[in-house]
């Protein structure tokens, strides 16, 4: 499966949790530059504005799949790390089962994304997702989620072990 991360949107630039902003100008340029390396037509994408726009820029007419939505960060949506209590941030980043924001825990999120992956034929799929979804698809265990580094407007390959 080719996993393509959405291009940069406003919140990527300002380091905010959550949100559903469209691509910014750099995000559009980066996706246009990435287009030549996309292996095949984009067949699925997440529901976020930036993922849908990225898929369109890549020439695809993908199906939007809500199961590929990004991590629900609950009350933190739109917040910067500086606006959140350090103890809550520490819990979120060190305990995959923590839900200090009231949304999904990392463990719940990774399980949800892995359930999608395990029930779809991904052998030749090219999908566009938000960066947190790409991290979840590429990690093998929720405890290792934050150890997976992804970037906006990038392509990653995943195959079943």
PDB file of C-alpha atoms in Angstrom:
ATOM      1  CA  UNK A   1       0.000   0.000   0.000  1.00  0.00           C
ATOM      2  CA  UNK A   2       1.239   3.445  -0.843  1.00  0.00           C
ATOM      3  CA  UNK A   3       0.375   5.832   1.982  1.00  0.00           C
ATOM      4  CA  UNK A   4       0.467   9.487   0.959  1.00  0.00           C
ATOM      5  CA  UNK A   5       0.289  12.135   3.637  1.00  0.00           C
ATOM      6  CA  UNK A   6      -1.753  15.251   2.972  1.00  0.00           C
ATOM      7  CA  UNK A   7       0.131  18.415   2.141  1.00  0.00           C
ATOM      8  CA  UNK A   8       0.761  21.102   4.717  1.00  0.00           C
ATOM      9  CA  UNK A   9      -2.231  22.989   6.044  1.00  0.00           C
ATOM     10  CA  UNK A  10      -2.273  26.039   8.314  1.00  0.00           C
ATOM     11  CA  UNK A  11      -2.283  24.038  11.591  1.00  0.00           C
ATOM     12  CA  UNK A  12       0.785  22.044  10.432  1.00  0.00           C
ATOM     13  CA  UNK A  13       2.696  25.309  10.197  1.00  0.00           C
ATOM     14  CA  UNK A  14       1.610  26.628  13.600  1.00  0.00           C
ATOM     15  CA  UNK A  15       1.773  23.299  15.520  1.00  0.00           C
ATOM     16  CA  UNK A  16      -1.818  22.887  16.669  1.00  0.00           C
ATOM     17  CA  UNK A  17      -3.750  19.797  17.660  1.00  0.00           C
ATOM     18  CA  UNK A  18      -6.611  18.753  15.385  1.00  0.00           C
ATOM     19  CA  UNK A  19      -8.503  21.029  13.058  1.00  0.00           C
ATOM     20  CA  UNK A  20      -9.684  20.620   9.496  1.00  0.00           C
ATOM     21  CA  UNK A  21      -7.933  23.311   7.483  1.00  0.00           C
ATOM     22  CA  UNK A  22      -7.392  23.163   3.715  1.00  0.00           C
ATOM     23  CA  UNK A  23      -3.931  23.037   2.180  1.00  0.00           C
ATOM     24  CA  UNK A  24      -1.900  26.205   2.298  1.00  0.00           C
ATOM     25  CA  UNK A  25       0.059  27.392  -0.753  1.00  0.00           C
ATOM     26  CA  UNK A  26       3.200  25.478   0.196  1.00  0.00           C
ATOM     27  CA  UNK A  27       1.103  22.355   0.751  1.00  0.00           C
ATOM     28  CA  UNK A  28      -0.281  22.642  -2.776  1.00  0.00           C
ATOM     29  CA  UNK A  29       3.195  23.120  -4.281  1.00  0.00           C
ATOM     30  CA  UNK A  30       4.590  20.161  -2.332  1.00  0.00           C
ATOM     31  CA  UNK A  31       1.781  17.877  -3.527  1.00  0.00           C
ATOM     32  CA  UNK A  32       2.270  18.958  -7.133  1.00  0.00           C
ATOM     33  CA  UNK A  33       5.971  18.062  -6.787  1.00  0.00           C
ATOM     34  CA  UNK A  34       5.077  14.683  -5.234  1.00  0.00           C
ATOM     35  CA  UNK A  35       2.639  13.729  -8.014  1.00  0.00           C
ATOM     36  CA  UNK A  36       5.277  12.071 -10.228  1.00  0.00           C
ATOM     37  CA  UNK A  37       6.138   9.552  -7.497  1.00  0.00           C
ATOM     38  CA  UNK A  38       2.588   8.328  -6.884  1.00  0.00           C
ATOM     39  CA  UNK A  39       2.439   4.681  -7.974  1.00  0.00           C
ATOM     40  CA  UNK A  40      -1.139   4.537  -9.158  1.00  0.00           C
ATOM     41  CA  UNK A  41      -4.495   6.203  -8.860  1.00  0.00           C
ATOM     42  CA  UNK A  42      -5.485   7.298  -5.381  1.00  0.00           C
ATOM     43  CA  UNK A  43      -8.394   5.045  -4.435  1.00  0.00           C
ATOM     44  CA  UNK A  44      -9.249   6.162  -0.880  1.00  0.00           C
ATOM     45  CA  UNK A  45      -8.721   9.169   1.331  1.00  0.00           C
ATOM     46  CA  UNK A  46      -9.606  10.401   4.771  1.00  0.00           C
ATOM     47  CA  UNK A  47     -12.418  12.924   5.250  1.00  0.00           C
ATOM     48  CA  UNK A  48     -10.315  15.962   6.187  1.00  0.00           C
ATOM     49  CA  UNK A  49     -10.215  18.950   3.829  1.00  0.00           C
ATOM     50  CA  UNK A  50      -6.453  18.658   3.259  1.00  0.00           C
ATOM     51  CA  UNK A  51      -6.640  14.926   2.450  1.00  0.00           C
ATOM     52  CA  UNK A  52      -9.466  15.435  -0.054  1.00  0.00           C
ATOM     53  CA  UNK A  53      -7.664  18.367  -1.698  1.00  0.00           C
ATOM     54  CA  UNK A  54      -4.393  16.409  -1.829  1.00  0.00           C
ATOM     55  CA  UNK A  55      -6.152  13.494  -3.558  1.00  0.00           C
ATOM     56  CA  UNK A  56      -7.709  15.862  -6.107  1.00  0.00           C
ATOM     57  CA  UNK A  57      -4.339  17.477  -6.841  1.00  0.00           C
ATOM     58  CA  UNK A  58      -2.896  14.024  -7.450  1.00  0.00           C
ATOM     59  CA  UNK A  59      -5.539  13.463 -10.104  1.00  0.00           C
ATOM     60  CA  UNK A  60      -7.572  10.971  -8.174  1.00  0.00           C
ATOM     61  CA  UNK A  61     -11.281  10.677  -7.577  1.00  0.00           C
ATOM     62  CA  UNK A  62     -10.995   8.646  -4.420  1.00  0.00           C
ATOM     63  CA  UNK A  63     -13.725   7.413  -2.173  1.00  0.00           C
ATOM     64  CA  UNK A  64     -13.754   9.257   1.154  1.00  0.00           C
ATOM     65  CA  UNK A  65     -13.600   6.734   3.987  1.00  0.00           C
ATOM     66  CA  UNK A  66     -14.523   8.065   7.439  1.00  0.00           C
ATOM     67  CA  UNK A  67     -12.636   5.170   9.053  1.00  0.00           C
ATOM     68  CA  UNK A  68      -9.452   6.928   7.847  1.00  0.00           C
ATOM     69  CA  UNK A  69     -10.230  10.076   9.866  1.00  0.00           C
ATOM     70  CA  UNK A  70      -7.496  11.502  12.030  1.00  0.00           C
ATOM     71  CA  UNK A  71      -7.083  11.121  15.783  1.00  0.00           C
ATOM     72  CA  UNK A  72      -9.901  12.709  17.775  1.00  0.00           C
ATOM     73  CA  UNK A  73      -8.117  15.054  20.196  1.00  0.00           C
ATOM     74  CA  UNK A  74     -11.351  16.153  21.870  1.00  0.00           C
ATOM     75  CA  UNK A  75     -11.079  19.425  23.776  1.00  0.00           C
ATOM     76  CA  UNK A  76      -7.534  20.019  22.481  1.00  0.00           C
ATOM     77  CA  UNK A  77      -8.719  20.645  18.890  1.00  0.00           C
ATOM     78  CA  UNK A  78      -7.199  23.913  17.713  1.00  0.00           C
ATOM     79  CA  UNK A  79      -4.919  24.277  20.759  1.00  0.00           C
ATOM     80  CA  UNK A  80      -1.167  24.724  20.747  1.00  0.00           C
ATOM     81  CA  UNK A  81       0.949  22.592  23.107  1.00  0.00           C
ATOM     82  CA  UNK A  82       1.632  25.703  25.192  1.00  0.00           C
ATOM     83  CA  UNK A  83      -2.105  26.011  25.915  1.00  0.00           C
ATOM     84  CA  UNK A  84      -2.298  22.538  27.478  1.00  0.00           C
ATOM     85  CA  UNK A  85      -1.264  21.540  30.988  1.00  0.00           C
ATOM     86  CA  UNK A  86       2.203  19.929  30.901  1.00  0.00           C
ATOM     87  CA  UNK A  87       0.964  16.981  32.990  1.00  0.00           C
ATOM     88  CA  UNK A  88      -1.782  16.289  30.418  1.00  0.00           C
ATOM     89  CA  UNK A  89       0.708  16.466  27.541  1.00  0.00           C
ATOM     90  CA  UNK A  90       3.055  14.125  29.412  1.00  0.00           C
ATOM     91  CA  UNK A  91       0.272  11.609  29.990  1.00  0.00           C
ATOM     92  CA  UNK A  92      -0.795  11.737  26.334  1.00  0.00           C
ATOM     93  CA  UNK A  93       2.725  11.272  24.974  1.00  0.00           C
ATOM     94  CA  UNK A  94       3.823   8.546  27.413  1.00  0.00           C
ATOM     95  CA  UNK A  95       0.695   6.453  28.047  1.00  0.00           C
ATOM     96  CA  UNK A  96      -1.032   5.126  24.902  1.00  0.00           C
ATOM     97  CA  UNK A  97      -4.251   4.584  26.880  1.00  0.00           C
ATOM     98  CA  UNK A  98      -4.450   8.164  28.239  1.00  0.00           C
ATOM     99  CA  UNK A  99      -7.294  10.437  27.103  1.00  0.00           C
ATOM    100  CA  UNK A 100      -6.652  13.764  28.881  1.00  0.00           C
ATOM    101  CA  UNK A 101      -8.412  15.631  26.047  1.00  0.00           C
ATOM    102  CA  UNK A 102     -11.553  13.451  26.193  1.00  0.00           C
ATOM    103  CA  UNK A 103     -11.140  12.168  22.622  1.00  0.00           C
ATOM    104  CA  UNK A 104      -9.512   8.933  21.477  1.00  0.00           C
ATOM    105  CA  UNK A 105      -6.494   7.483  23.196  1.00  0.00           C
ATOM    106  CA  UNK A 106      -3.562   6.632  20.953  1.00  0.00           C
ATOM    107  CA  UNK A 107      -4.265   2.939  21.622  1.00  0.00           C
ATOM    108  CA  UNK A 108      -7.919   3.292  20.545  1.00  0.00           C
ATOM    109  CA  UNK A 109      -6.889   5.251  17.466  1.00  0.00           C
ATOM    110  CA  UNK A 110      -4.214   2.760  16.371  1.00  0.00           C
ATOM    111  CA  UNK A 111      -6.639  -0.151  16.904  1.00  0.00           C
ATOM    112  CA  UNK A 112      -9.287   1.628  14.796  1.00  0.00           C
ATOM    113  CA  UNK A 113      -6.862   2.316  11.944  1.00  0.00           C
ATOM    114  CA  UNK A 114      -5.389  -1.201  12.097  1.00  0.00           C
ATOM    115  CA  UNK A 115      -8.913  -2.675  11.984  1.00  0.00           C
ATOM    116  CA  UNK A 116      -9.514  -0.721   8.773  1.00  0.00           C
ATOM    117  CA  UNK A 117      -6.168  -1.899   7.349  1.00  0.00           C
ATOM    118  CA  UNK A 118      -6.815  -5.525   8.301  1.00  0.00           C
ATOM    119  CA  UNK A 119     -10.206  -5.584   6.562  1.00  0.00           C
ATOM    120  CA  UNK A 120      -9.211  -3.986   3.242  1.00  0.00           C
ATOM    121  CA  UNK A 121      -7.237  -5.247   0.290  1.00  0.00           C
ATOM    122  CA  UNK A 122      -4.295  -2.905   0.524  1.00  0.00           C
ATOM    123  CA  UNK A 123      -1.847  -4.699  -1.781  1.00  0.00           C
ATOM    124  CA  UNK A 124      -2.110  -2.166  -4.610  1.00  0.00           C
ATOM    125  CA  UNK A 125      -3.919   0.671  -2.878  1.00  0.00           C
ATOM    126  CA  UNK A 126      -2.750   4.282  -2.928  1.00  0.00           C
ATOM    127  CA  UNK A 127      -4.418   6.269  -0.171  1.00  0.00           C
ATOM    128  CA  UNK A 128      -4.195   9.849   1.099  1.00  0.00           C
ATOM    129  CA  UNK A 129      -4.440  10.375   4.851  1.00  0.00           C
ATOM    130  CA  UNK A 130      -3.619  12.884   7.568  1.00  0.00           C
ATOM    131  CA  UNK A 131      -0.191  12.452   9.157  1.00  0.00           C
ATOM    132  CA  UNK A 132      -1.514  10.879  12.390  1.00  0.00           C
ATOM    133  CA  UNK A 133      -3.309   8.215  10.330  1.00  0.00           C
ATOM    134  CA  UNK A 134      -0.097   7.466   8.423  1.00  0.00           C
ATOM    135  CA  UNK A 135       1.733   7.084  11.753  1.00  0.00           C
ATOM    136  CA  UNK A 136      -0.942   4.649  12.942  1.00  0.00           C
ATOM    137  CA  UNK A 137      -0.817   2.647   9.699  1.00  0.00           C
ATOM    138  CA  UNK A 138       2.960   2.369   9.877  1.00  0.00           C
ATOM    139  CA  UNK A 139       3.374   1.566  13.573  1.00  0.00           C
ATOM    140  CA  UNK A 140       3.162  -2.010  14.768  1.00  0.00           C
ATOM    141  CA  UNK A 141       2.162  -1.210  18.357  1.00  0.00           C
ATOM    142  CA  UNK A 142       0.424   1.795  19.995  1.00  0.00           C
ATOM    143  CA  UNK A 143       3.376   2.166  22.374  1.00  0.00           C
ATOM    144  CA  UNK A 144       5.577   2.874  19.323  1.00  0.00           C
ATOM    145  CA  UNK A 145       3.170   5.334  17.663  1.00  0.00           C
ATOM    146  CA  UNK A 146       5.185   8.476  18.476  1.00  0.00           C
ATOM    147  CA  UNK A 147       8.380   6.790  17.258  1.00  0.00           C
ATOM    148  CA  UNK A 148       7.054   6.763  13.681  1.00  0.00           C
ATOM    149  CA  UNK A 149       8.089   9.932  11.889  1.00  0.00           C
ATOM    150  CA  UNK A 150       6.063  11.155   8.923  1.00  0.00           C
ATOM    151  CA  UNK A 151       6.068  14.426   7.020  1.00  0.00           C
ATOM    152  CA  UNK A 152       3.446  16.340   5.069  1.00  0.00           C
ATOM    153  CA  UNK A 153       3.293  15.637   1.315  1.00  0.00           C
ATOM    154  CA  UNK A 154       5.270  12.411   1.527  1.00  0.00           C
ATOM    155  CA  UNK A 155       4.821   8.834   0.368  1.00  0.00           C
ATOM    156  CA  UNK A 156       5.390   5.678   2.412  1.00  0.00           C
ATOM    157  CA  UNK A 157       5.094   2.024   1.472  1.00  0.00           C
ATOM    158  CA  UNK A 158       3.525  -0.584   3.750  1.00  0.00           C
ATOM    159  CA  UNK A 159       3.041  -4.265   3.081  1.00  0.00           C
ATOM    160  CA  UNK A 160       1.607  -7.043   5.176  1.00  0.00           C
ATOM    161  CA  UNK A 161       4.263  -8.830   7.214  1.00  0.00           C
TER     162      UNK A 161
END
